[in-house]
Coordinates of C-alpha atoms in Angstrom, one line a residue:
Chain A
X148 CA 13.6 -13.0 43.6
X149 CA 13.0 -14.6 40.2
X150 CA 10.2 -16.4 39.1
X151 CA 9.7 -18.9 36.9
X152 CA 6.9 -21.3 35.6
X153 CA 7.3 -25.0 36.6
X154 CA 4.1 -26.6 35.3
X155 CA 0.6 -25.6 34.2
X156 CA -0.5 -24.7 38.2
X157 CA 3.1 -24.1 39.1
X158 CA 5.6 -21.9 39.7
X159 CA 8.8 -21.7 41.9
X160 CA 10.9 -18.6 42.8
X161 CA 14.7 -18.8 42.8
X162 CA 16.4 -16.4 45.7
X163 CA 19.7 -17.5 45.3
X164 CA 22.3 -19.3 43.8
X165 CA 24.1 -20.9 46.4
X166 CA 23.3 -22.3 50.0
X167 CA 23.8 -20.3 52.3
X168 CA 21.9 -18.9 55.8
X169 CA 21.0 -15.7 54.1
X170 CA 19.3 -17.5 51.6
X171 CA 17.5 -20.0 53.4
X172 CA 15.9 -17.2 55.3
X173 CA 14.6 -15.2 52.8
X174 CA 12.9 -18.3 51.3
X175 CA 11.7 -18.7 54.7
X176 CA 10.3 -15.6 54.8
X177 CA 8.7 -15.9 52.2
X178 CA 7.0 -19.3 52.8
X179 CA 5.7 -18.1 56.5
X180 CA 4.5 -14.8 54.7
X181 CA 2.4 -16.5 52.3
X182 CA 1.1 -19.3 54.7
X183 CA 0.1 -16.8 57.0
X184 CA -1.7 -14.9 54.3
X185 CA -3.4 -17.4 53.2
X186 CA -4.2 -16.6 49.7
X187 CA -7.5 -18.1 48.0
X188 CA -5.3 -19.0 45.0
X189 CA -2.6 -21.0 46.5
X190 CA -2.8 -24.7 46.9
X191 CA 0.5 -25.5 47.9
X192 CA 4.1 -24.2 49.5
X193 CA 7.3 -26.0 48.8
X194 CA 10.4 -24.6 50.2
X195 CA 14.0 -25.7 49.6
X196 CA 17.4 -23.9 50.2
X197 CA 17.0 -21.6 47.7
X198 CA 14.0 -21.7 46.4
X199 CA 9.6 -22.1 47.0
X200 CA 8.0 -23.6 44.8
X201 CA 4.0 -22.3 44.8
X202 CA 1.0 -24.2 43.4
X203 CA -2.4 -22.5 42.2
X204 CA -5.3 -22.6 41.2
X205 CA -4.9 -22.5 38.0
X206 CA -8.8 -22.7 36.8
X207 CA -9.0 -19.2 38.5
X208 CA -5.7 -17.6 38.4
X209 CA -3.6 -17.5 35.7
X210 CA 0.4 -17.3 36.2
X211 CA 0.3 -13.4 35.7
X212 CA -2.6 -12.6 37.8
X213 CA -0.9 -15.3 40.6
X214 CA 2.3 -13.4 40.4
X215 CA 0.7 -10.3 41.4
X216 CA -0.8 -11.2 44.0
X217 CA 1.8 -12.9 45.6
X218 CA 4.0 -9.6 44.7
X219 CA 1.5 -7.7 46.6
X220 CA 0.6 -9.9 49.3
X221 CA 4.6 -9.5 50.2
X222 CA 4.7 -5.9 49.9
X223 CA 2.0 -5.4 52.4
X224 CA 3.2 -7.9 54.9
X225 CA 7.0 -6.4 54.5
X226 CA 8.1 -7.8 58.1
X227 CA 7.1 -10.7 59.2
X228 CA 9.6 -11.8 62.5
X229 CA 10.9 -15.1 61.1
X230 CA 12.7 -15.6 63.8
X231 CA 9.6 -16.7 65.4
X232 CA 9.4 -19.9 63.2
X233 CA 12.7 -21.0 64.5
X234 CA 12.8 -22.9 67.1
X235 CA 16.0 -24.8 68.8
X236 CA 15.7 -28.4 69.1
X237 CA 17.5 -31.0 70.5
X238 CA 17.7 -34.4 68.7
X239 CA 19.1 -37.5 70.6
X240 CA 21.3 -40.1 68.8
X241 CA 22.7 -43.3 70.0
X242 CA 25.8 -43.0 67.7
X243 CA 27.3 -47.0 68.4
X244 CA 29.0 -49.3 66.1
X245 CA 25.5 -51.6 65.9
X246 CA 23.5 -48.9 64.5
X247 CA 25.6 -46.3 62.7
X248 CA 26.5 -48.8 59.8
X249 CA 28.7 -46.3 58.1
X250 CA 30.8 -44.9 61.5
X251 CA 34.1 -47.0 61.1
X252 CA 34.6 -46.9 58.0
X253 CA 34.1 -43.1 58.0
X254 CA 36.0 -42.7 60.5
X255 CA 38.8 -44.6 59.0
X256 CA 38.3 -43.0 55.9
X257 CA 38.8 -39.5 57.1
X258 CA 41.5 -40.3 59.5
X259 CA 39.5 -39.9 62.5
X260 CA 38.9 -42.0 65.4
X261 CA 35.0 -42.8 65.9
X262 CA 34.8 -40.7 68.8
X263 CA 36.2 -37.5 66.5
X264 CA 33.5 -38.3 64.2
X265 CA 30.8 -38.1 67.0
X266 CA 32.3 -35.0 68.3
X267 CA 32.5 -33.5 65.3
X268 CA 28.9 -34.2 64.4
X269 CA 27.5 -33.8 67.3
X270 CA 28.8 -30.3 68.4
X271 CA 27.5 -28.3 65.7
X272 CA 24.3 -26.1 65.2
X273 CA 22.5 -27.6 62.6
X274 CA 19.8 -25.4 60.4
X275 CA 16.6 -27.4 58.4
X276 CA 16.5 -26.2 55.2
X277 CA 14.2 -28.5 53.6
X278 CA 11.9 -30.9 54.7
X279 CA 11.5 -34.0 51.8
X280 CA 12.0 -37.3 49.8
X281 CA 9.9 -38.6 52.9
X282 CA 7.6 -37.6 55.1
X283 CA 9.2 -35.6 57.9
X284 CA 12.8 -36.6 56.4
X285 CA 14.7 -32.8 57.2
X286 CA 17.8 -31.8 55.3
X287 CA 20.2 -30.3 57.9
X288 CA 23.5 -28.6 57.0
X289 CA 26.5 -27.5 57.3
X290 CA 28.1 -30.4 58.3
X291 CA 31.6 -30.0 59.2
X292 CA 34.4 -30.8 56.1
X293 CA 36.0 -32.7 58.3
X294 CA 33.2 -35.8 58.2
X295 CA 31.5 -34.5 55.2
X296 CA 31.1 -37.8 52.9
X297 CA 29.6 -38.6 49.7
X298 CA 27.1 -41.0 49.4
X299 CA 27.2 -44.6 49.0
X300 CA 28.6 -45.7 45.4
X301 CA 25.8 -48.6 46.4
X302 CA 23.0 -47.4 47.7
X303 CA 21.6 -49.4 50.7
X304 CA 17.9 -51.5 49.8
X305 CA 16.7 -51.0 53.7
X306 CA 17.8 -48.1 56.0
X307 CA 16.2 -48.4 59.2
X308 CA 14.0 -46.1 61.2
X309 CA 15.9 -43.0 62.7
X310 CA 18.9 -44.0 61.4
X311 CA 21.0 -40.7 61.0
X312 CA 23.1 -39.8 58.1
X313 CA 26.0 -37.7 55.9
X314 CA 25.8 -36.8 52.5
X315 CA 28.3 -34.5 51.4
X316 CA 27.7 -31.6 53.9
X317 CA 24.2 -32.4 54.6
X318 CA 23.0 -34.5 57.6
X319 CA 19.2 -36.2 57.8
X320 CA 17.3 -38.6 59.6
X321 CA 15.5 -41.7 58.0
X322 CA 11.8 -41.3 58.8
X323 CA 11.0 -45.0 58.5
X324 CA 12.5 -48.3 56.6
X325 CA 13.4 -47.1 53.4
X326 CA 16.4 -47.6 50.8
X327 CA 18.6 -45.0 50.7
X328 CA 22.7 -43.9 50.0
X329 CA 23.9 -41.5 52.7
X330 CA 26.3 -42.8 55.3
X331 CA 24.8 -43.8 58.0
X332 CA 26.4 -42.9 61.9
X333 CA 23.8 -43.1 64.6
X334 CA 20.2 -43.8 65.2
X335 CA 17.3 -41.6 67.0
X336 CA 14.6 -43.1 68.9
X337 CA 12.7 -39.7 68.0
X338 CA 9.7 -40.2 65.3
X339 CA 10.1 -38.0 62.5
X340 CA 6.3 -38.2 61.4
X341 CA 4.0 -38.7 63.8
X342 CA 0.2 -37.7 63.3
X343 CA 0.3 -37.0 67.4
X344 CA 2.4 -33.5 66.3
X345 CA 1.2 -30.5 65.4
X346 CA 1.9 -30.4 61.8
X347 CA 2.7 -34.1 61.7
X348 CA 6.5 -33.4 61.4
X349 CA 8.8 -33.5 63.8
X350 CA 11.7 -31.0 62.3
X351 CA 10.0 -27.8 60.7
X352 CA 11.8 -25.3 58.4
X353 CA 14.3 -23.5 59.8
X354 CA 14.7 -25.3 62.9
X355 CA 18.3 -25.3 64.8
X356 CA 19.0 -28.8 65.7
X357 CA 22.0 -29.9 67.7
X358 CA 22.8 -33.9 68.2
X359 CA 22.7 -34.9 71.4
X360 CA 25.1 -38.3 72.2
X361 CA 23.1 -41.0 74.1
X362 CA 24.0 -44.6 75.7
X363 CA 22.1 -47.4 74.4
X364 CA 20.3 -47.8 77.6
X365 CA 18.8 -44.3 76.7
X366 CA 18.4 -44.7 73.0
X367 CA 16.2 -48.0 74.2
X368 CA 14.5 -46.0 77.4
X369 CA 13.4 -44.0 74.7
X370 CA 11.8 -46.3 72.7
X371 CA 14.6 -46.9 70.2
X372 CA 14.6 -49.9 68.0
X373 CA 17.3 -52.0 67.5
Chain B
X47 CA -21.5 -54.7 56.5
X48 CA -21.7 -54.8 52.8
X49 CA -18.6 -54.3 50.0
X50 CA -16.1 -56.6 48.2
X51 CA -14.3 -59.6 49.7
X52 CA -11.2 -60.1 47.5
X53 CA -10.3 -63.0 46.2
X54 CA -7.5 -62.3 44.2
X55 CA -5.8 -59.4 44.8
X56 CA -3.9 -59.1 41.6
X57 CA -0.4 -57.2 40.3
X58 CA -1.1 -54.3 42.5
X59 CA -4.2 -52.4 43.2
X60 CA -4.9 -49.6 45.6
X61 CA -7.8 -47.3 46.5
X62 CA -7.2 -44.0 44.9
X63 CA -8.9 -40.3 45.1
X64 CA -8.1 -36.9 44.0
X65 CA -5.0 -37.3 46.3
X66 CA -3.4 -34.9 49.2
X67 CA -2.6 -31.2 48.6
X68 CA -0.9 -29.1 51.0
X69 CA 1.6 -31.1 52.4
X70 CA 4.4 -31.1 50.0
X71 CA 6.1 -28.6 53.1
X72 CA 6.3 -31.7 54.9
X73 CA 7.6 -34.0 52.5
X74 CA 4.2 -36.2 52.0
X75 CA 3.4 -36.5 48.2
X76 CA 0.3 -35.8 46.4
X77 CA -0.4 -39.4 45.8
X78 CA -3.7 -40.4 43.3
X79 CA -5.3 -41.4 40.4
X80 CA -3.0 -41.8 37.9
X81 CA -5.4 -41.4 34.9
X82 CA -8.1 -38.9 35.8
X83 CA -9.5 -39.3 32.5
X84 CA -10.3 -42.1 33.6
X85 CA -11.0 -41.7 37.0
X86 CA -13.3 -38.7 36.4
X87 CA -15.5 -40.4 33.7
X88 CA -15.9 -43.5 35.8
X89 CA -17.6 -40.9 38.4
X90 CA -19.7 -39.2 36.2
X91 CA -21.0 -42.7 34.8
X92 CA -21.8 -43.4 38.4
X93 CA -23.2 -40.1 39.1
X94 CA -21.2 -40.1 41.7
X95 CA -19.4 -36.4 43.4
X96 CA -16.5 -35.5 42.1
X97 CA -13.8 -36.8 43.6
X98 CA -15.0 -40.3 45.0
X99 CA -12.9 -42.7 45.3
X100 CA -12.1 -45.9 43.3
X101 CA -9.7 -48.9 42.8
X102 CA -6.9 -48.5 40.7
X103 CA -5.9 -51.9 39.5
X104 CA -2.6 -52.4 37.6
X105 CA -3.1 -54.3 34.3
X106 CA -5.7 -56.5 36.3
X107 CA -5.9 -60.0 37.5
X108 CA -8.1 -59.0 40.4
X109 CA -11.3 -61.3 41.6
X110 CA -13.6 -60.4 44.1
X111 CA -17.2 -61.1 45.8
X112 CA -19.9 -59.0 46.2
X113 CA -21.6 -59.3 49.6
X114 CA -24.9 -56.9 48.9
X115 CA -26.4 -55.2 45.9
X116 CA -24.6 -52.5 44.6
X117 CA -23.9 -50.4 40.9
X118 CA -20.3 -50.3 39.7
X119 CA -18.5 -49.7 36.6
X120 CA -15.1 -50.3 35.4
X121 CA -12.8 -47.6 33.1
X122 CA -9.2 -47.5 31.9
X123 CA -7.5 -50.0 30.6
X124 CA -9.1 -52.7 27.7
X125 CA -9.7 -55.9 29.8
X126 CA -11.5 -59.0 29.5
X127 CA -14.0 -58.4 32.6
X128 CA -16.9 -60.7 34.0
X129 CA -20.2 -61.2 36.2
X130 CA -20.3 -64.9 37.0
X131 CA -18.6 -65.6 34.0
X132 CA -20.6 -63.7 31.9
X133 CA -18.9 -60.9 29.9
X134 CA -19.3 -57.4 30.8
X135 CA -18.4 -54.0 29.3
X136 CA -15.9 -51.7 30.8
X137 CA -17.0 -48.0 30.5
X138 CA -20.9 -49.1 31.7
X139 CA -22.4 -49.3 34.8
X140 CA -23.5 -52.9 36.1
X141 CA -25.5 -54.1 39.4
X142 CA -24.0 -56.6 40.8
X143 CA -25.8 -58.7 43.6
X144 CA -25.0 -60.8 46.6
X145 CA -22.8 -63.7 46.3
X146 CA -22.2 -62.5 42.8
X147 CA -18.3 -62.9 41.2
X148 CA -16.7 -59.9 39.4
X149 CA -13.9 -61.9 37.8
X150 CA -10.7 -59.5 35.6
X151 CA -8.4 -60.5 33.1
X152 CA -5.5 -58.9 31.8
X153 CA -5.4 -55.4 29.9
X154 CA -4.5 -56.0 26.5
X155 CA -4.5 -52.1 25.9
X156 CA -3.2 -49.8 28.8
X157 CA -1.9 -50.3 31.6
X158 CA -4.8 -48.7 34.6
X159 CA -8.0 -50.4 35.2
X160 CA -10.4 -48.3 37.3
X161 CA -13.4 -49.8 39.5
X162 CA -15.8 -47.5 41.2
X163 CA -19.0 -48.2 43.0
X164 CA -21.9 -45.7 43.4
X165 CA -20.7 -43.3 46.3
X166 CA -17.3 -44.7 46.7
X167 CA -15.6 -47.1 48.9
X168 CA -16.4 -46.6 52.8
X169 CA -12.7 -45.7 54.1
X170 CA -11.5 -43.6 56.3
X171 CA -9.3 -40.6 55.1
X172 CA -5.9 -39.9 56.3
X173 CA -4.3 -36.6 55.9
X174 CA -7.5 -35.7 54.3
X175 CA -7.4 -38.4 51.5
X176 CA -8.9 -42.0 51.0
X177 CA -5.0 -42.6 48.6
X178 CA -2.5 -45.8 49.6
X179 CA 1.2 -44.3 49.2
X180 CA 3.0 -47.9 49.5
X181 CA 6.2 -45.9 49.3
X182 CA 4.8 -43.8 52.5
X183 CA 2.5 -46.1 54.6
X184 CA 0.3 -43.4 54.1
X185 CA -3.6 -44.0 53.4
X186 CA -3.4 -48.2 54.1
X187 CA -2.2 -51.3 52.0
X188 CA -3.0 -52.4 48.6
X189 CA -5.5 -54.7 48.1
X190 CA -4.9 -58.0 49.5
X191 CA -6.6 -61.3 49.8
X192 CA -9.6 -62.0 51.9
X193 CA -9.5 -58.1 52.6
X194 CA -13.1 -56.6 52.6
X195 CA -13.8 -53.3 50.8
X196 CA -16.9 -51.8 51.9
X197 CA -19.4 -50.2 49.7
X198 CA -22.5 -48.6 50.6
X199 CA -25.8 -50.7 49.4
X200 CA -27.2 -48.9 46.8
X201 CA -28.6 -49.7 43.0
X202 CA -30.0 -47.1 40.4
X203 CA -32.2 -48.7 37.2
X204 CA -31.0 -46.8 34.4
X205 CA -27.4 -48.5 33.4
X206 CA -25.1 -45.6 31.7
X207 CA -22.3 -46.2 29.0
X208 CA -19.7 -44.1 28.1
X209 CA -20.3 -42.9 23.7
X210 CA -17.7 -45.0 22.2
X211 CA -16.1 -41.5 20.4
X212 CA -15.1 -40.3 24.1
X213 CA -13.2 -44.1 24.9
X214 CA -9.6 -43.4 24.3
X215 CA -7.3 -45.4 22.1
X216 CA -3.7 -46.4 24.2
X217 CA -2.1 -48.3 21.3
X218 CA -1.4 -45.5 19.1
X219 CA 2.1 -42.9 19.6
X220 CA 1.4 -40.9 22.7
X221 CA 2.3 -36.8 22.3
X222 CA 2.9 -35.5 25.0
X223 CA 2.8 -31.5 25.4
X224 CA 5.5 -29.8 27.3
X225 CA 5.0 -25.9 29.0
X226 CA 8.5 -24.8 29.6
X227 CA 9.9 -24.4 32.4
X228 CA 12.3 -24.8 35.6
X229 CA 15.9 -25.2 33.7
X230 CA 14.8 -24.8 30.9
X231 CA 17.3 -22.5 29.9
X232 CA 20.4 -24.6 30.7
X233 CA 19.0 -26.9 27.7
X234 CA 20.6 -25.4 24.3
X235 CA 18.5 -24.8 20.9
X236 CA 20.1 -28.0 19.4
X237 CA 19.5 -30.0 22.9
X238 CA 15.6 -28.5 22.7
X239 CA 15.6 -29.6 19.0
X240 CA 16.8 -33.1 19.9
X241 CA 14.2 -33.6 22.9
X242 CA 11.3 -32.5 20.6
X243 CA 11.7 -34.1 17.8
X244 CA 12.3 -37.6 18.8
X245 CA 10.7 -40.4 19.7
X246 CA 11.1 -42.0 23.3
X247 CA 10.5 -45.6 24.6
X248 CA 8.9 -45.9 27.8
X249 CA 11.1 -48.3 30.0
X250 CA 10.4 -51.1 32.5
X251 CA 11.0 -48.4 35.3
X252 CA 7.4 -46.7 35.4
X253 CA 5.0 -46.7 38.3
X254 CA 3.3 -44.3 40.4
X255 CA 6.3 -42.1 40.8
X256 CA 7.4 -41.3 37.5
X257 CA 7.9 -42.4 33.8
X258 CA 11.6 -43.4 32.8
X259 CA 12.1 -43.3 29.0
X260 CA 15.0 -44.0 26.6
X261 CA 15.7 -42.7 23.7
X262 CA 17.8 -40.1 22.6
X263 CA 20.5 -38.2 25.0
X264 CA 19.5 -34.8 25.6
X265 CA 22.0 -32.9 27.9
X266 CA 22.4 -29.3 29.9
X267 CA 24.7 -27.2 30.8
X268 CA 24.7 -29.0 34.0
X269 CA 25.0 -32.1 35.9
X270 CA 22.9 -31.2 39.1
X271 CA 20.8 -28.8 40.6
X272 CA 20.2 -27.4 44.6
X273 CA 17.4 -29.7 45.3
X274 CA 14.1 -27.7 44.8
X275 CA 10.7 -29.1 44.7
X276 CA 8.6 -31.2 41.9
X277 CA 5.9 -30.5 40.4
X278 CA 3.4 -33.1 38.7
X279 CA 4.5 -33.9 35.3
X280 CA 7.8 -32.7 35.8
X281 CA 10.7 -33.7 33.0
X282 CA 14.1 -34.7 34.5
X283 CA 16.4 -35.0 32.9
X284 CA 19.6 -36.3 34.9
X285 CA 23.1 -36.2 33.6
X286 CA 22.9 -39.9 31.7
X287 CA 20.3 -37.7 28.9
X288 CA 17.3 -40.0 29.4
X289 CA 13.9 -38.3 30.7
X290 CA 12.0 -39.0 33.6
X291 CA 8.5 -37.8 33.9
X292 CA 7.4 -37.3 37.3
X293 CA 3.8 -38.4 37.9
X294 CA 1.2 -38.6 41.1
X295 CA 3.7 -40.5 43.5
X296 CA 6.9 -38.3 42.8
X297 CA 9.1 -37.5 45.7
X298 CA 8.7 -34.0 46.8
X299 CA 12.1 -32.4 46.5
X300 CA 15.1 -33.8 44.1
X301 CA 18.0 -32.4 42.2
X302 CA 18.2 -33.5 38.6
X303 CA 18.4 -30.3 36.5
X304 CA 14.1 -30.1 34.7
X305 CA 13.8 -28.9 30.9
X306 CA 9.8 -28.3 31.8
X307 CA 6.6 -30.3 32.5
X308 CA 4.2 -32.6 30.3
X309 CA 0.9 -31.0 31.3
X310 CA -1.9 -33.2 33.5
X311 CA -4.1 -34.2 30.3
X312 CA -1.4 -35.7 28.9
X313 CA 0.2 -37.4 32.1
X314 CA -2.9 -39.1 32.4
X315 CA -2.6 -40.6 29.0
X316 CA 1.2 -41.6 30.0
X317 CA -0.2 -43.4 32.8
X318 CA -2.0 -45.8 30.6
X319 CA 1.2 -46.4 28.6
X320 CA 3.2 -49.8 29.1
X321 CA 7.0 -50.8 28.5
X322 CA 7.9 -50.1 25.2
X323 CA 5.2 -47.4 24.3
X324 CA 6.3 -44.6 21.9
X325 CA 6.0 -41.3 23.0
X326 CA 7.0 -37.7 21.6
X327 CA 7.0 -34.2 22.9
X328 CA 6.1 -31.4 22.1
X329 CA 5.7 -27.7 22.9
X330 CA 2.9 -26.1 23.7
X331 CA 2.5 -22.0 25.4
X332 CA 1.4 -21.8 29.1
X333 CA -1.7 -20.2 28.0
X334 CA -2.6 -23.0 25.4
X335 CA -2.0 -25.5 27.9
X336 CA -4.0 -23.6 30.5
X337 CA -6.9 -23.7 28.2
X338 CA -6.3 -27.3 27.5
X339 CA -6.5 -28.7 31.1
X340 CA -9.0 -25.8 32.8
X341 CA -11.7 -27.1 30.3
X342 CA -10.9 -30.8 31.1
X343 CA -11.6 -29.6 34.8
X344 CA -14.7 -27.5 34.6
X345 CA -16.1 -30.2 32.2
X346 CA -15.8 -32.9 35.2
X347 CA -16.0 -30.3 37.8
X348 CA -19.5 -28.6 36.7
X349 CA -21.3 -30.5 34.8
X350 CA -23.4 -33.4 37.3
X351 CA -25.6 -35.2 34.5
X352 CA -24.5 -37.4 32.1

C-alpha cells in the first residue's frame, strides 16, 4: 500500500500497478474495512481497480494524523471476510440488432458472426471493479480479447438507458440517456440507480455478474425500453 | 404558499447547497456551490445556518415575482440588479414584498450570481442535498419559467451589507495555489517549471464540471492512467498538455494522469472566472494550504453574528 496526497482533504492509496483480481480485492478490503469502521474522520470512500481514494476531515485531522489512523484501524480489523461483499448477480440483456447499435459492425470487425459476439460476451464471469462516471454506471472486466474493442473514434451525443457496452476489455451499462464512446451490443431493462435499492445502486463493488441473453418479448416483459 | 414565481429563467440557474458527500462509491458527484465565498457570506448576511441553500444564477438574466414578504440578498458576481426598477446592491440584504419584481442584468465582472432568502428555499432534499446535477437528474431541474420557488415568510428590520474590503475583485490575474499530488511525479522538473510559471487562458469549456484552460503544453511521462477517483480541484492534465481543473460537478472516476489539486479557496475564485480569464499556478505545502482553507471554514462555520 502507498499513500499519497490528492488534495487538501484527500488522499488515495495505490495497491497495485496493474488490474488484476488480486488487486481489486485488496482494495476491496480495504474499502469494506474502513466503511465498517466507520472512522469520525472520514468523509468519503472511493474505490477503483487499484486504488481508494479517502476524504477527511481536514479541519480536524491532518494528513499524518489521518494516515494513522487508518494504518491502525486496518491493523486491528486484520480479517475482514470480503467474500461476504460479493455477491453473484445475474444481469439480463436483450442483445438484437435494434438496440445493440455497435453488434454488426463488431462483429464484422472481429471476424465473428453476431451470435459469437453474444456468446462470447455473455458466457463469461464478469467482476465490478469500480462503480462511476454515473450514478450506478459499474465497470466490469475482463472481457474476452476476442470482442474486446476500442471505443468510438466518435463518441455517441445520446446512449440510451441500459444500453450495454465494450471498451477495450471493460464492459458497462449506461445508467440513463447520456453521451458516451463505448460500443454498444445489447440493452438491459434492469435500473442501474434506483432510490428503491438498498444503497441506490444496482451493481456494488466486487459483484460477479454474468449476462444473461433474453428475447425481446422478455427484455419488454421486463420493462425494457425501446 | 409563498416564494418566487419566475419569470425569466435566464442562462442557467439552479438551487445549490453544501452538496452530497458519501456517495462518490456509487458514482453520484458531490454537486454544489461553486463559489462558497460566495455562497457562505451571502448566509452569514442573512443570518442564516450554515449551509442553506441558495440560487446559483450563471451570469444572470433571471426575473422573478415575489408572492409574500421576505429578506434576500444577492452575492457573487457584479450585476446590474433591481426592486421594481429601482437599483439595488448586491452583497446587502433587501425586503422584498408581495407583488414586488426582482429584475437581473448581466454580470459585467464574474461569472456566479448567488440569491438567498432568509432560511433558504423550501425543497425537499434528495440524497441528503437540496443540489440540481443536470448531468445526473439528481436534486430537480434548473430554474424554469412560471416555476415557483418557495420561501418561508419572514422579514428582519436591520438590512446588513457586506464591508466593501471583504468584496472580491474577479477582473484582476487569478493565482491559483496547487498542493502536489496524485502523479505528480510522472511530471519532470522542466515540465513543473513550465506549468508554474506560466500564464493560462480559461477556455469556452468551463461549467460545473471542471475548468479547461490553454496555454502552455505541459507533458508526463504518460499518456493515461488506471482510472482512479477525483478529488475537488483536481489538475488533469491529458496527453494534448492543456489543464483541466476539476470543480463541484466532476465525474467521480477518470483516467487522465493529475500533477496535483488547486486548493477549495482558490476553486471558488476560478468559479467566478469567465472565457479568457488569466490564471497562474503556483505551489503551495499541504500544511500552508491546510491553514489557508481550515480558517476560511471555521470563520463561516463558527462565527453566527455578523
Amino acid at each position: 500500500m502507498r499513500f499519497e496526497v490528492a488534495s487538501v482533504d484527500s488522499l488515495i492509496i495505490y495497491f497495485g500497478k496493474t488490474i488484476d483480481a488480486d488487486t481489486a480485492k485488496d482494495v476491496r478490503r480495504v474499502f469494506f474495512t474502513l466503511k465498517e469502521a466507520n472512522l469520525p474522520g472520514i468523509t468519503e470512500l472511493i474505490p477503483s481497480y487499484t486504488s481508494l481514494l479517502i476524504s477527511y476531515d481536514f479541519i480536524n485531522f491532518s494528513y499524518e494524523q489521518i494516515c494513522k489512523e487508518i494504518q491502525v484501524a486496518l491493523e486491528i480489523v486484520s480479517y475482514l471476510d470480503t467474500e461476504m461483499s460479493t455477491r453473484d448477480m445475474l444481469l439480463p440483456v436483450y442483445y438484437g440488432s435494434d438496440v445493440g447499435l455497435d453488434l454488426e459492425e463488431l462483429a464484422i470487425s472481429k471476424n465473428l458472426s453476431v451470435q459469437d459476439v453474444i456468446d462470447i460476451h455473455s458466457q463469461r464471469t464478469y467482476f465490478v471493479y469500480a462503480i462511476g462516471f454515473a450514478p450506478g454506471f459499474p465497470y466490469m472486466g475482463e472481457v474476452d480479447e476476442r470482442i474486446a474493442s476500442a471505443r468510438l473514434a466518435n463518441p455517441r451525443a445520446k446512449v440510451p438507458k441500459g444500453s450495454v457496452g465494450i471498451a477495450d476489455t471493460q464492459t458497462a451499462v449506461y445508467p440513463r440517456l447520456s453521451p458516451g464512446g463505448w460500443q454498444i451490443i445489447g440493452r438491459t431493462p434492469v435500473l442501474m440507480f434506483d432510490t428503491s435499492y438498498e444503497g441506490f445502486s444496482y451493481f456494488r463493488v466486487g459483484d460477479k455478474v454474468k449476462f444473461e441473453p433474453i428475447s425481446k418479448e422478455e427484455f419488454l416483459k421486463l420493462g425494457g425500453e425501446l | 404558499m409563498t416564494g418566487f414565481e419566475v419569470l425569466n429563467a435566464g442562462i442557467l440557474a439552479t438551487v445549490q447547497d453544501t452538496g452530497r458527500k458519501g456517495l462518490g462509491s456509487i458514482g453520484v458527484t458531490e454537486s454544489g456551490v461553486m463559489d462558497e465565498f460566495s455562497y457562505h457570506w451571502l448566509n452569514r448576511l442573512l443570518g442564516n445556518d450554515y449551509g442553506t441553500n441558495a440560487l446559483e444564477i450563471v451570469f444572470g438574466g433571471v426575473k422573478l415575482k415575489a408572492n409574500g414578504n421576505t429578506t434576500f440578498a444577492l452575492s457573487g458576481a457584479k450585476v446590474d440588479a433591481s426592486i421594481n426598477n429601482q437599483p439595488i446592491e448586491i452583497w446587502k440584504t433587501y425586503e422584498i414584498k408581495d407583488g414586488d419584481i426582482l429584475n437581473l442584468g448581466f454580470a459585467s465582472s464574474g461569472a456566479r450570481i448567488y440569491l438567498g432568502v432568509v432560511g433558504g428555499f423550501d425543497i425537499i432534499p434528495q440524497f441528503g442535498s437540496t443540489s440540481v446535477c443536470l448531468k445526473e437528474g439528481i436534486g430537480g431541474k434548473p430554474l424554469h419559467v412560471k416555476e415557483f420557488l418557495p420561501y418561508q415568510s419572514k422579514v428582519f428590520k436591520d438590512n446588513k451589507k457586506l464591508a466593501l474590503k471583504n468584496q472580491p475583485d474577479y477582473d484582476e490575474v487569478l493565482t491559483l495555489r496547487v498542493v502536489a499530488g496524485y502523479q505528480w511525479d510522472l511530471f519532470d522538473e522542466v515540465e513543473r517549471d513550465k506549468f508554474f510559471s506560466s500564464e493560462y487562458k480559461v477556455t469556452s469549456q468551463n461549467d460545473r464540471m471542471g475548468y479547461r484552460l490553454s496555454g502552455e503544453k505541459v507533458l508526463s511521462t504518460c499518456k493515461g492512467i488506471i482510472s482512479e477517483a477525483i478529488a475537488y480541484g483536481a489538475i488533469q492534465i491529458p496527453s494534448h498538455g492543456e489543464p483541466i481543473v476539476l470543480l463541484k460537478e466532476r465525474q467521480t472516476i477518470g483516467g487522465y494522469p493529475k500533477i496535483g489539486s488547486v486548493i477549495p479557496v482558490d476553486c471558488f475564485k476560478l468559479s467566478q472566472m469567465k472565457q479568457d480569464s488569466i490564471v497562474k499556478f503556483e505551489h503551495i505545502s499541504l500544511d500552508e494550504a491546510r491553514r489557508k482553507c481550515r480558517k476560511f471554514y471555521k470563520f463561516f462555520q463558527e462565527n453566527k453574528e455578523l
